[in-house]
mmCIF file of C-alpha atoms in Angstrom:
data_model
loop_
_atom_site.group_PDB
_atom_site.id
_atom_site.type_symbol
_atom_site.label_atom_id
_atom_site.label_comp_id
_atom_site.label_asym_id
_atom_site.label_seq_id
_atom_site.Cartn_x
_atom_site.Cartn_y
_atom_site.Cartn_z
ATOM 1 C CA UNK A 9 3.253 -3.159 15.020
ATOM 2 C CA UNK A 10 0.833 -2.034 17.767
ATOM 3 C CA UNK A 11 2.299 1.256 20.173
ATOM 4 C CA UNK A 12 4.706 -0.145 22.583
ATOM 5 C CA UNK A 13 6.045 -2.508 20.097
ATOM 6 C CA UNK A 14 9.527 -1.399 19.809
ATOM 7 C CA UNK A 15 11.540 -3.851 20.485
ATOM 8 C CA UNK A 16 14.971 -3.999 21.832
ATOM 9 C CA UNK A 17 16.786 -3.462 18.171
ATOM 10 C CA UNK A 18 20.410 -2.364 18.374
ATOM 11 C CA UNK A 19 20.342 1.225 17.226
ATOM 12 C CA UNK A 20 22.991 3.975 18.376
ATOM 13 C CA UNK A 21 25.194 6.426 17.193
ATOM 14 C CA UNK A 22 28.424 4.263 17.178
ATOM 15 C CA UNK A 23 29.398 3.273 13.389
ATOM 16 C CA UNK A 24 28.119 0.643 11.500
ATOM 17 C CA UNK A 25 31.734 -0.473 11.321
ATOM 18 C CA UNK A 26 31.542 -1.225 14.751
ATOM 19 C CA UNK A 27 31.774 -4.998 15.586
ATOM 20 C CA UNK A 28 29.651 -5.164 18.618
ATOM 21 C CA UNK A 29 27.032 -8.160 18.692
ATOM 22 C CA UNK A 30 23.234 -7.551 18.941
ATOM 23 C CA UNK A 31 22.024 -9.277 21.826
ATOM 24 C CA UNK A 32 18.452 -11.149 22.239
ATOM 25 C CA UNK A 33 17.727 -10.134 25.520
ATOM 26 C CA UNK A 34 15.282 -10.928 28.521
ATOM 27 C CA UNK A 35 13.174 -8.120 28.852
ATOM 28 C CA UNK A 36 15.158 -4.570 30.839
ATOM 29 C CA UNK A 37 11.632 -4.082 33.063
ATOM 30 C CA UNK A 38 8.654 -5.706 33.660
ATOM 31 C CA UNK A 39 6.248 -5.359 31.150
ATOM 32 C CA UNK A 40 2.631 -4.288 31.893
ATOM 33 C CA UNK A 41 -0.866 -4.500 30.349
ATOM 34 C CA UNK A 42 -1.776 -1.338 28.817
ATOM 35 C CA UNK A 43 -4.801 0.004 29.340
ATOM 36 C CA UNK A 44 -7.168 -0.631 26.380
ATOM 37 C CA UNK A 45 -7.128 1.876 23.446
ATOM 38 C CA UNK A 46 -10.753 3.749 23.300
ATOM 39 C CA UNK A 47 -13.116 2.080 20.683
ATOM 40 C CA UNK A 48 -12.957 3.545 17.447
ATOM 41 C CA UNK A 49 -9.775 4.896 16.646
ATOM 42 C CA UNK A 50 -10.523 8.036 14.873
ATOM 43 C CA UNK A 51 -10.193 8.321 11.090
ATOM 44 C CA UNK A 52 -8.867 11.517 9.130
ATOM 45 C CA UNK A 53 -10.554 12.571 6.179
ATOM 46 C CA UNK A 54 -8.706 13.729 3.164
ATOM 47 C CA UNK A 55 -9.453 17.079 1.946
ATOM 48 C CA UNK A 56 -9.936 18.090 -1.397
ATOM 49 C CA UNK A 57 -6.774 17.771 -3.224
ATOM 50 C CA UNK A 58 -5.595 18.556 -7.114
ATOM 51 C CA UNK A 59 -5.094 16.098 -9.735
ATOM 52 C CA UNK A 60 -3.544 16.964 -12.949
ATOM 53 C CA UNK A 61 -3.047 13.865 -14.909
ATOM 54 C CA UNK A 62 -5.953 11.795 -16.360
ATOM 55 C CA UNK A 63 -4.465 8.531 -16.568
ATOM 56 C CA UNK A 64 -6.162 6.163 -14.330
ATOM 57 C CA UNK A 65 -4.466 5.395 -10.615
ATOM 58 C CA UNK A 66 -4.762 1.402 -9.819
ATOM 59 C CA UNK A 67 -7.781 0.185 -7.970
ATOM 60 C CA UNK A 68 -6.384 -0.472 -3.865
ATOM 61 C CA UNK A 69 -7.067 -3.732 -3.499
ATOM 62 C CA UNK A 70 -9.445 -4.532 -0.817
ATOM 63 C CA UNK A 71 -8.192 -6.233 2.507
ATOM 64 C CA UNK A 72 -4.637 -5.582 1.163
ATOM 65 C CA UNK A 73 -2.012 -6.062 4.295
ATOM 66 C CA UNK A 74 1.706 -4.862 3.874
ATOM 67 C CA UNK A 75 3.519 -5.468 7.010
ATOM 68 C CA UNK A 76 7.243 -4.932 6.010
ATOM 69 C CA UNK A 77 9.903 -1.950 5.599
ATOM 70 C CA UNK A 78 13.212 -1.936 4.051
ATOM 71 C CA UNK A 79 16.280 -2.847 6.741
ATOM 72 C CA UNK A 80 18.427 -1.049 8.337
ATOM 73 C CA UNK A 81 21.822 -1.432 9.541
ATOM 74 C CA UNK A 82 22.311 -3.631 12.922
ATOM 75 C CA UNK A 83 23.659 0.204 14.415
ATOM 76 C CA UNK A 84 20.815 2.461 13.489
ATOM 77 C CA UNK A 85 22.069 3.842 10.377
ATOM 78 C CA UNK A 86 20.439 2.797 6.797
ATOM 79 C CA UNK A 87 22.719 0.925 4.940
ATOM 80 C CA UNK A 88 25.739 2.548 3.079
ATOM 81 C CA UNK A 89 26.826 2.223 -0.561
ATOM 82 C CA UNK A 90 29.345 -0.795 0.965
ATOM 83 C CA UNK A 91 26.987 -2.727 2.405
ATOM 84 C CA UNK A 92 26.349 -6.019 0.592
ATOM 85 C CA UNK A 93 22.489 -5.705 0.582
ATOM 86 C CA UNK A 94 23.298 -2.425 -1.925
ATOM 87 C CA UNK A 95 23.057 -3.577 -5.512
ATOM 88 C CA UNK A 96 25.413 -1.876 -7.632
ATOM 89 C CA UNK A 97 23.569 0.995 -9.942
ATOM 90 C CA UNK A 98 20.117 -0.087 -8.926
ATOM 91 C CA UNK A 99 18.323 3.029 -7.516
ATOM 92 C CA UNK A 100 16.479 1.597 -4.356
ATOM 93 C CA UNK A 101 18.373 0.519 -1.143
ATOM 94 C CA UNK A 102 17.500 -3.086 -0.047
ATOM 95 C CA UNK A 103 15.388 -3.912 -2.600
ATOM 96 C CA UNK A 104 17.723 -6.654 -4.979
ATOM 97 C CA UNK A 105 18.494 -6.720 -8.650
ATOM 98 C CA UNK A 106 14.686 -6.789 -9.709
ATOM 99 C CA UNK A 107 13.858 -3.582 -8.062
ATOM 100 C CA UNK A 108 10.129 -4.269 -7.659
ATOM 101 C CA UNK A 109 9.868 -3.398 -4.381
ATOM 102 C CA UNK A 110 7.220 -0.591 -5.670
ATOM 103 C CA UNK A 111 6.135 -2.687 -8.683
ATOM 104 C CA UNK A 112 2.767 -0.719 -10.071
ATOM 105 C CA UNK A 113 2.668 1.188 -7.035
ATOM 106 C CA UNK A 114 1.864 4.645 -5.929
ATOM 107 C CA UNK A 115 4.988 6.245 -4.271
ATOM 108 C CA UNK A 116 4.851 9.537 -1.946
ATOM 109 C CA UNK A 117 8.233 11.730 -2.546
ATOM 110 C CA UNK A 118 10.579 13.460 -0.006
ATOM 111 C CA UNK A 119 12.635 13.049 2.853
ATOM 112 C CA UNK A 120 10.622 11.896 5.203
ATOM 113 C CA UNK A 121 12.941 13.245 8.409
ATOM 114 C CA UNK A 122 9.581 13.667 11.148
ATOM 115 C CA UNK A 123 7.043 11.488 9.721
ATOM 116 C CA UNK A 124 4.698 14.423 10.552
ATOM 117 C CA UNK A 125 1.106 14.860 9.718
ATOM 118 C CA UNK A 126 1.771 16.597 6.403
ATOM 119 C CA UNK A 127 3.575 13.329 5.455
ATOM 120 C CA UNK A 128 0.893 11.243 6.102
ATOM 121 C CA UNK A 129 -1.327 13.154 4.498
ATOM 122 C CA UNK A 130 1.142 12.363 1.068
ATOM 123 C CA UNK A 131 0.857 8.409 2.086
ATOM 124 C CA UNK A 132 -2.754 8.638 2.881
ATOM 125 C CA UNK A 133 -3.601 10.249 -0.581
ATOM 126 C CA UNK A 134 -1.271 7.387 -2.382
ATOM 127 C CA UNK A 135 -2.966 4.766 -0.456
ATOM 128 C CA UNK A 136 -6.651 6.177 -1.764
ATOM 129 C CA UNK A 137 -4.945 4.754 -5.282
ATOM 130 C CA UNK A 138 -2.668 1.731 -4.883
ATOM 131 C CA UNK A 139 -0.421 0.315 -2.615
ATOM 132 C CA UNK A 140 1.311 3.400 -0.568
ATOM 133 C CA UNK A 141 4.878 3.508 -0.833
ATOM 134 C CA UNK A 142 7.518 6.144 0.972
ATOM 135 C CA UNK A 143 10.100 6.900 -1.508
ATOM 136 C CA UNK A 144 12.720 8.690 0.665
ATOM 137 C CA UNK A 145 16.339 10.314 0.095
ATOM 138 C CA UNK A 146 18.890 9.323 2.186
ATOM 139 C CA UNK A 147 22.741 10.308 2.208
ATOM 140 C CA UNK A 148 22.112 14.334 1.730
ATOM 141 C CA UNK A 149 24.058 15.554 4.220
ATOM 142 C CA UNK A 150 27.115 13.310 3.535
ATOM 143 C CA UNK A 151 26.947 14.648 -0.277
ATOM 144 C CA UNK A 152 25.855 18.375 0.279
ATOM 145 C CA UNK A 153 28.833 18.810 3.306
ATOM 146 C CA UNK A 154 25.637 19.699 5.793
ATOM 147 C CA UNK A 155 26.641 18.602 9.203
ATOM 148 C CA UNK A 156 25.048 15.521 10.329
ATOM 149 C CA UNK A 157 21.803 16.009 12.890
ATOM 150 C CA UNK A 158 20.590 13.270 14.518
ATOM 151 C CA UNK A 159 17.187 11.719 13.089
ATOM 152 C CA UNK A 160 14.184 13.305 14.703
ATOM 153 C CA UNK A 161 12.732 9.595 14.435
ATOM 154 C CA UNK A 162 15.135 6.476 15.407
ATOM 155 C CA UNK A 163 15.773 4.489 12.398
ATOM 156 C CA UNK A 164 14.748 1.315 14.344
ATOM 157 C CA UNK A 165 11.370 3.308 15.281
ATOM 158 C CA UNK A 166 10.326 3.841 11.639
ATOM 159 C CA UNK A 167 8.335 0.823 11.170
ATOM 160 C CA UNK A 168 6.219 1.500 14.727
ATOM 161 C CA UNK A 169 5.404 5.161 13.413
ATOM 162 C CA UNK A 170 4.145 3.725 9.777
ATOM 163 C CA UNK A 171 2.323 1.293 11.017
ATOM 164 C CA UNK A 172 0.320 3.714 13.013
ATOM 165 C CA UNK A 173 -1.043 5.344 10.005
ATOM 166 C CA UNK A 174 -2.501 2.253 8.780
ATOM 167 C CA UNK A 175 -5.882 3.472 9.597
ATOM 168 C CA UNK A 176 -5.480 6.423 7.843
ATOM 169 C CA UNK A 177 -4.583 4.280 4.903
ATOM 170 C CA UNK A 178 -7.102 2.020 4.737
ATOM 171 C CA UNK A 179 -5.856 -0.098 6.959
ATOM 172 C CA UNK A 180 -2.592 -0.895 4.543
ATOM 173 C CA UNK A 181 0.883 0.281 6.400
ATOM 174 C CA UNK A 182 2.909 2.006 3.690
ATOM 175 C CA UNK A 183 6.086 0.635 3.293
ATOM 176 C CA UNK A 184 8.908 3.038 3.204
ATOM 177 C CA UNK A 185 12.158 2.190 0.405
ATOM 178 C CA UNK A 186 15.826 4.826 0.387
ATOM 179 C CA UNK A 187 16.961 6.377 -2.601
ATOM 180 C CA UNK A 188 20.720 6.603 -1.911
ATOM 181 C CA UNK A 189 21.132 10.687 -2.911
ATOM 182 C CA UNK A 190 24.670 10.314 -4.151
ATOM 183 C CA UNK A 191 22.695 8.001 -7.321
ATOM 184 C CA UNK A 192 20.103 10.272 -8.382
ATOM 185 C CA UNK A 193 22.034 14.001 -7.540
ATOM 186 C CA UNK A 194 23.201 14.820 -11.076
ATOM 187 C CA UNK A 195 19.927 13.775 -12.834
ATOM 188 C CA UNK A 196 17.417 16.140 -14.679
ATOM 189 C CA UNK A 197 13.751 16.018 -13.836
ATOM 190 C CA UNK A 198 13.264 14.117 -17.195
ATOM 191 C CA UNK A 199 16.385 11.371 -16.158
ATOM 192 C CA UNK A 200 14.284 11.478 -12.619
ATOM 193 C CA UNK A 201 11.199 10.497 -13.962
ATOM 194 C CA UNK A 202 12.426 8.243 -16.557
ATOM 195 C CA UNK A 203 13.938 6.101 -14.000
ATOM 196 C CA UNK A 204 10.735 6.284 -11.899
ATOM 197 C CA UNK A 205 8.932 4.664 -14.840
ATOM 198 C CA UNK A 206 11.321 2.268 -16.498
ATOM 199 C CA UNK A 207 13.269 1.368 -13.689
ATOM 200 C CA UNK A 208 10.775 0.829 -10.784
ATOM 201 C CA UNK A 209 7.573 0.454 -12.634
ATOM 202 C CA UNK A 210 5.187 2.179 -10.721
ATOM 203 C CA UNK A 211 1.661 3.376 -11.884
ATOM 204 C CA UNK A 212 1.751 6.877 -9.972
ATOM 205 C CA UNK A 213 3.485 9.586 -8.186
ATOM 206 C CA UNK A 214 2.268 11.600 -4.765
ATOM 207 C CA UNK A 215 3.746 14.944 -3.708
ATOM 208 C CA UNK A 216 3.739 18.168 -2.095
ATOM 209 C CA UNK A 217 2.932 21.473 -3.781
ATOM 210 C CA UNK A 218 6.166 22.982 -2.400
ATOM 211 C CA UNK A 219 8.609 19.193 -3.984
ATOM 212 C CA UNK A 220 11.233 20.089 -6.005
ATOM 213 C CA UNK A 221 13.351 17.330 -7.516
ATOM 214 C CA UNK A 222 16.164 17.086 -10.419
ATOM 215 C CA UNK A 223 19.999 18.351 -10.513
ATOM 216 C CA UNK A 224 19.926 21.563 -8.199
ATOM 217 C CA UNK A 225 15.898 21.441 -7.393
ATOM 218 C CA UNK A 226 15.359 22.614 -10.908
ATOM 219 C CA UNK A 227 12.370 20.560 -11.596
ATOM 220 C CA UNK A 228 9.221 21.532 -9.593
ATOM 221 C CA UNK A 229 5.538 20.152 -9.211
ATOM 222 C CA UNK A 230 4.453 21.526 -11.800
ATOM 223 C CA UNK A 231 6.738 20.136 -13.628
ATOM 224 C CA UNK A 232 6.480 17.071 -12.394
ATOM 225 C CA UNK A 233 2.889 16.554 -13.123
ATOM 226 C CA UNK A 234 4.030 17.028 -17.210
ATOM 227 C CA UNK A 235 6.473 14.631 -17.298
ATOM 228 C CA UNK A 236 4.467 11.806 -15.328
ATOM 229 C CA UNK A 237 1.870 12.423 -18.024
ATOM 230 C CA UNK A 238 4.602 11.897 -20.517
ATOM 231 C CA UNK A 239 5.914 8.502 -19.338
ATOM 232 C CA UNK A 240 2.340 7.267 -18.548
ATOM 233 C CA UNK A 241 2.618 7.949 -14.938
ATOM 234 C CA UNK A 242 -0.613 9.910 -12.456
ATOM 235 C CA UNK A 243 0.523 12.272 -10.633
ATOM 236 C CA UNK A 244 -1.500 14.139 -7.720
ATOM 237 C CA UNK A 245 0.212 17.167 -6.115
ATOM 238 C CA UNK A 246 -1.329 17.925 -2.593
ATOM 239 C CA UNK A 247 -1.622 20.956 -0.633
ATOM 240 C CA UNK A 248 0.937 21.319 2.229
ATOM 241 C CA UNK A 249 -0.896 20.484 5.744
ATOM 242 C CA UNK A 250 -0.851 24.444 7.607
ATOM 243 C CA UNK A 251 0.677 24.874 11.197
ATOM 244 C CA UNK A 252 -2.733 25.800 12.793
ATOM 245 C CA UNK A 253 -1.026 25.896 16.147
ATOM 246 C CA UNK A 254 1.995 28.213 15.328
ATOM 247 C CA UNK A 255 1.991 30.677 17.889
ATOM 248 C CA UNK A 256 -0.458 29.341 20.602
ATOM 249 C CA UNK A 257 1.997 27.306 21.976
ATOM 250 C CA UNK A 258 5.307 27.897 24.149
ATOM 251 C CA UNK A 259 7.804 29.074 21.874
ATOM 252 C CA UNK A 260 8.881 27.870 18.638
ATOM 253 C CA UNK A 261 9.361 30.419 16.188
ATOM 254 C CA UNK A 262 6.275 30.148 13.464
ATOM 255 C CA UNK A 263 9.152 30.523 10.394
ATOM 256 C CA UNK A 264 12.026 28.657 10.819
ATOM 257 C CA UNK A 265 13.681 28.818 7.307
ATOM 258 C CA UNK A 266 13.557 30.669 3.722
ATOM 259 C CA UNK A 267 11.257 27.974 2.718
ATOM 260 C CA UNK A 268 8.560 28.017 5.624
ATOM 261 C CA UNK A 269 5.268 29.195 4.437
ATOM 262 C CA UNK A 270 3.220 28.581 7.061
ATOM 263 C CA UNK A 271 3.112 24.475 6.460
ATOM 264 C CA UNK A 272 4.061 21.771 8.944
ATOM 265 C CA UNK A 273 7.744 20.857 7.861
ATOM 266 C CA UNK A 274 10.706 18.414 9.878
ATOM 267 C CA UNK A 275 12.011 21.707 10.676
ATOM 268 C CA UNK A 276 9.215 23.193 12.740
ATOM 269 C CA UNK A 277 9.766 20.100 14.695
ATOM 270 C CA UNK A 278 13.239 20.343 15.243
ATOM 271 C CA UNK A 279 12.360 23.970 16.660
ATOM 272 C CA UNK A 280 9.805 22.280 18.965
ATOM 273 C CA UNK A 281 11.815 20.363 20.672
ATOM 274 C CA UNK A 282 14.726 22.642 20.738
ATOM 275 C CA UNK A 283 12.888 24.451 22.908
ATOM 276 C CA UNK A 284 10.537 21.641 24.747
ATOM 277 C CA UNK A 285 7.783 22.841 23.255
ATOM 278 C CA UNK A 286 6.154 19.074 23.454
ATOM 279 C CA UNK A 287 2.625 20.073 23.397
ATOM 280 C CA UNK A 288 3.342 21.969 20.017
ATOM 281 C CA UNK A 289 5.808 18.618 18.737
ATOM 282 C CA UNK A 290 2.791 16.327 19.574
ATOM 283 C CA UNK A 291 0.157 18.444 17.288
ATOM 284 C CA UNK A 292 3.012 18.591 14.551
ATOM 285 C CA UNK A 293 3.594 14.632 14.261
ATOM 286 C CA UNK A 294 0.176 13.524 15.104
ATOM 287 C CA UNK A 295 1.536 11.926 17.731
ATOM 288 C CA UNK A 296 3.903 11.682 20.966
ATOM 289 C CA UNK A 297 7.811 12.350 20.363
ATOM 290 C CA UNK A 298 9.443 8.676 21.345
ATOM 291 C CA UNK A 299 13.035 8.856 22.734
ATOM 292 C CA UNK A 300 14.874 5.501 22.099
ATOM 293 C CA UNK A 301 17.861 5.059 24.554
ATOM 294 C CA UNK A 302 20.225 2.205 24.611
ATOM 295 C CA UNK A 303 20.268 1.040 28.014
ATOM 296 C CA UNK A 304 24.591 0.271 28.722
ATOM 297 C CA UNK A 305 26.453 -0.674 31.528
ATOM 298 C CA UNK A 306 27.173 2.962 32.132
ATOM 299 C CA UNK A 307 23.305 3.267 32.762
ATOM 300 C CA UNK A 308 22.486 3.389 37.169
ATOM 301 C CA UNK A 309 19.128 1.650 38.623
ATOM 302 C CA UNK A 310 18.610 3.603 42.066
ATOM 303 C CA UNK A 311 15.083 2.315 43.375
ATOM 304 C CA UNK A 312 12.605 3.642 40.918
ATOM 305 C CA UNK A 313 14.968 5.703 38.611
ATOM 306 C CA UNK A 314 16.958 4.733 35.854
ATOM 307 C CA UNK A 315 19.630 7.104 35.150
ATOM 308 C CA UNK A 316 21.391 6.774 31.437
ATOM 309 C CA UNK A 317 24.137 9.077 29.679
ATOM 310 C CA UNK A 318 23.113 10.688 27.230
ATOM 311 C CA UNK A 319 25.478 9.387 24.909
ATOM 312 C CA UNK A 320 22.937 6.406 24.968
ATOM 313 C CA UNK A 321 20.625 8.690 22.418
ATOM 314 C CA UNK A 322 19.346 7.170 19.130
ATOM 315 C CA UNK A 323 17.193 9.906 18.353
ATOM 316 C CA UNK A 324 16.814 13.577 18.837
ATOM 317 C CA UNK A 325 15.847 14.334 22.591
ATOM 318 C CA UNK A 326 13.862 17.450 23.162
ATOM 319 C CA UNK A 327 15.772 20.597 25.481
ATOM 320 C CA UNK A 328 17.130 19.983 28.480
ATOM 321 C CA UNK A 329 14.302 20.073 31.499
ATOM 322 C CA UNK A 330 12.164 18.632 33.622
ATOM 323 C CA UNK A 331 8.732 16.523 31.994
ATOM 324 C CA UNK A 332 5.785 15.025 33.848
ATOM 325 C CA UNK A 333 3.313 12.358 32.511
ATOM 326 C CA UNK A 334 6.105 10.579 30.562
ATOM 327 C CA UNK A 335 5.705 6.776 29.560
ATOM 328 C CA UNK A 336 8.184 4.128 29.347
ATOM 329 C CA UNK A 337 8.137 1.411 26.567
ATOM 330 C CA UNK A 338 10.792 -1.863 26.351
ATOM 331 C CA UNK A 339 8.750 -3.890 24.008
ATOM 332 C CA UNK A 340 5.609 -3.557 26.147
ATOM 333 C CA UNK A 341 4.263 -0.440 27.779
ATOM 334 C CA UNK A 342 5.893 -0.201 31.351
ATOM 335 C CA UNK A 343 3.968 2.791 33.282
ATOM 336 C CA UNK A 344 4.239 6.301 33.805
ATOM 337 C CA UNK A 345 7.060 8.341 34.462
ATOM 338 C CA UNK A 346 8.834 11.662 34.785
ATOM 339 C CA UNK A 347 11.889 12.720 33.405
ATOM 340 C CA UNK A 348 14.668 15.161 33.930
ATOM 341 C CA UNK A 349 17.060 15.540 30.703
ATOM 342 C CA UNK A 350 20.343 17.116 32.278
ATOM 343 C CA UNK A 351 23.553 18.468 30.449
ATOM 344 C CA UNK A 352 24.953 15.015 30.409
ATOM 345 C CA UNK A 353 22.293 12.543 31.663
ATOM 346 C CA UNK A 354 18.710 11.587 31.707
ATOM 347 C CA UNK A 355 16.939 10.506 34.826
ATOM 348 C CA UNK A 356 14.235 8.878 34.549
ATOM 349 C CA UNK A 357 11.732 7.960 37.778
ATOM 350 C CA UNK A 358 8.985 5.742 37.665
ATOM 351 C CA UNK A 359 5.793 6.298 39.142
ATOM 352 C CA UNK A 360 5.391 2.566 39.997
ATOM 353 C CA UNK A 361 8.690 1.195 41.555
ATOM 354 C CA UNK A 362 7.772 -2.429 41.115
ATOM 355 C CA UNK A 363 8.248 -2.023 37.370
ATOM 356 C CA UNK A 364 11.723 -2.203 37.757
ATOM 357 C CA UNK A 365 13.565 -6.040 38.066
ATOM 358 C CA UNK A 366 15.883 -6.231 40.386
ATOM 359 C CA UNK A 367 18.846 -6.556 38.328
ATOM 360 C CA UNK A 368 17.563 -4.685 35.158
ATOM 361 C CA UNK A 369 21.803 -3.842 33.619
ATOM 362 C CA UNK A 370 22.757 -7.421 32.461
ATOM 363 C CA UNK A 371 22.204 -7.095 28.938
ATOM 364 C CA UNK A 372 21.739 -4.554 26.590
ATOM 365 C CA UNK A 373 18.684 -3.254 25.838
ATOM 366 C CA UNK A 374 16.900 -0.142 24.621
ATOM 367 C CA UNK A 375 14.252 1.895 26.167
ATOM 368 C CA UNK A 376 12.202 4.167 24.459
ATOM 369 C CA UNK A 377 10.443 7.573 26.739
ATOM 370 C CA UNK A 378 6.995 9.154 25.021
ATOM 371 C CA UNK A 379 6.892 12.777 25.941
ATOM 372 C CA UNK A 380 3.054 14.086 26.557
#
């Protein structure tokens, strides 16, 4: 999906056991031509990384197009153990009793939270091999008792984020497929592994040098790299992508947890934008934080602003303030715009009042605001 391609998907915090319908609706605003994307979109190339197995990864198939991404629930959420879609004791989400979603594949390993640039690095070293898969965990924080946080990239906004590292990828969008944590928690690295091969099938394995996977994070890449070589699997452990902006920018603190060495991480993000750092969240994701709202009958059109709760949050917002060269997105890209996030509300003005229709509130839609 090209950038300004999210569409108006139902997606909020209200739970998935909610019985609201998902409207098809007439576009909120006005949608505008973009201005044209500058020729050559630049391509990043992979540094040097370390590969410790010597069985063969799968020729990527030239020309090779992969345009879809697991489902998600109508609210926002990924689908739940109850869901129907789940098959019972299968270890991927949404993929059916076959699981070969990532049939002779190469899969990338984590949690995927920001879809930052040190996970894209991980997809676009799988994609130099096969076809690039994300192999995320989902459910942690219901299992472990950590209190929920909302996602620092709408669920619904996952498939416009991948598909922007297609050219990094050669020009193949990774598809992204949920481990459901509560099926894989009490496993050994060897179990892990095991299941990885016989179970899914796939030729290789990408992942950081700091992953750590099994029952309690006992197994570690190291680790990891012997037992892919025992169940025929490649396995290429990269080198964590280094903050080379902490400090030069407005605040965030360079080490945010026990575990930060320095390396972009999900929770040098959520610092970021804790603090509105959004120059320093931009060089962290590779790209402009998106805020996807869904536009209610609580929301107000006054002239050129649009004022919505902030209840109406999909995704994680950055600090309350005041931000200038916004842009607004409802399917197409609508125009420049400034923002003030408030305690309860966020105000949005355009800087082009004809982009609003006159009667924008009849139907629900969402909107999503790029911060830059």
């Amino acid at each position: 999906m090209e950038r300004g391609g999210t569409a108006a998907l139902a997606c909020t915090f209200r739970s998935s056991s909610s019985s609201s319908p998902v409207s098809h609706c007439s576009p909120l605003l006005r949608s505008r031509g973009r201005p044209p994307a500058p020729a050559g979109a630049p391509h990043l190339l992979l540094p040097t990384g370390r590969r410790f197995s010597q069985n063969r990864f799968l020729e990527t198939s030239k020309g090779l197009k992969r345009y879809s991404l697991t489902t998600f629930s109508p609210f926002g959420r990924p689908t739940s153990l109850n869901d129907a879609d789940l098959v019972k004791d299968k270890m991927l989400i949404d993929c059916g009793e076959e699981q070969d979603c990532v049939l002779d594949g190469i899969v990338a390993l984590g949690k995927f939270d920001a879809l930052h640039i040190g996970h894209r690095e991980l997809a676009m070293h799988a994609s130099k091999s096969g076809n690039p898969f994300l192999l995320s965990f989902v459910g942690m924080a219901e299992v472990l008792g950590w209190e929920y946080r909302p996602p620092i990239v709408a669920h619904c906004d996952r498939k416009r984020v991948l598909s922007s590292w297609a050219p990094y990828c050669r020009n193949v969008v990774p598809l992204e497929y949920q481990v459901e944590f509560s099926k894989v928690r009490y496993l050994t690295p060897r179990q892990f592994v095991e299941k990885l091969s016989t179970d899914l099938r796939i030729k290789g394995v990408v992942a950081g040098e700091n992953y750590r996977f099994g029952y309690k994070a006992s197994g570690d890449a190291a680790e990891l790299v012997k037992l892919c070589e025992e169940f025929g699997l490649s396995a290429f452990i990269v080198r964590s992508v280094m903050d080379t902006a902490k400090g030069s920018y407005n605040g965030a603190t360079p080490a945010v947890n026990s575990s930060d060495k320095g390396q972009v991480s999900s929770s040098r993000v959520r610092q970021a934008l804790s603090v509105g750092d959004i120059e320093y969240v931009s060089k962290l994701l590779g790209r402009k934080h998106r805020l996807v709202l869904t536009v209610s009958e609580c929301s107000i059109k006054e002239r050129k602003n649009i004022i919505i709760p902030k209840s109406c949050m999909v995704n994680m917002p950055p600090a309350d303030g005041f931000y200038e060269n916004c842009e607004l997105f409802n399917g197409g890209y609508l125009g420049l715009c400034r923002v003030v996030i408030s305690t309860e509300t966020i105000d949005i003005e355009m800087k082009d009042e004809s982009s609003l229709s006159p009667d924008p509130f009849q139907e629900v839609q969402q909107l999503g605001i790029e911060f830059g």
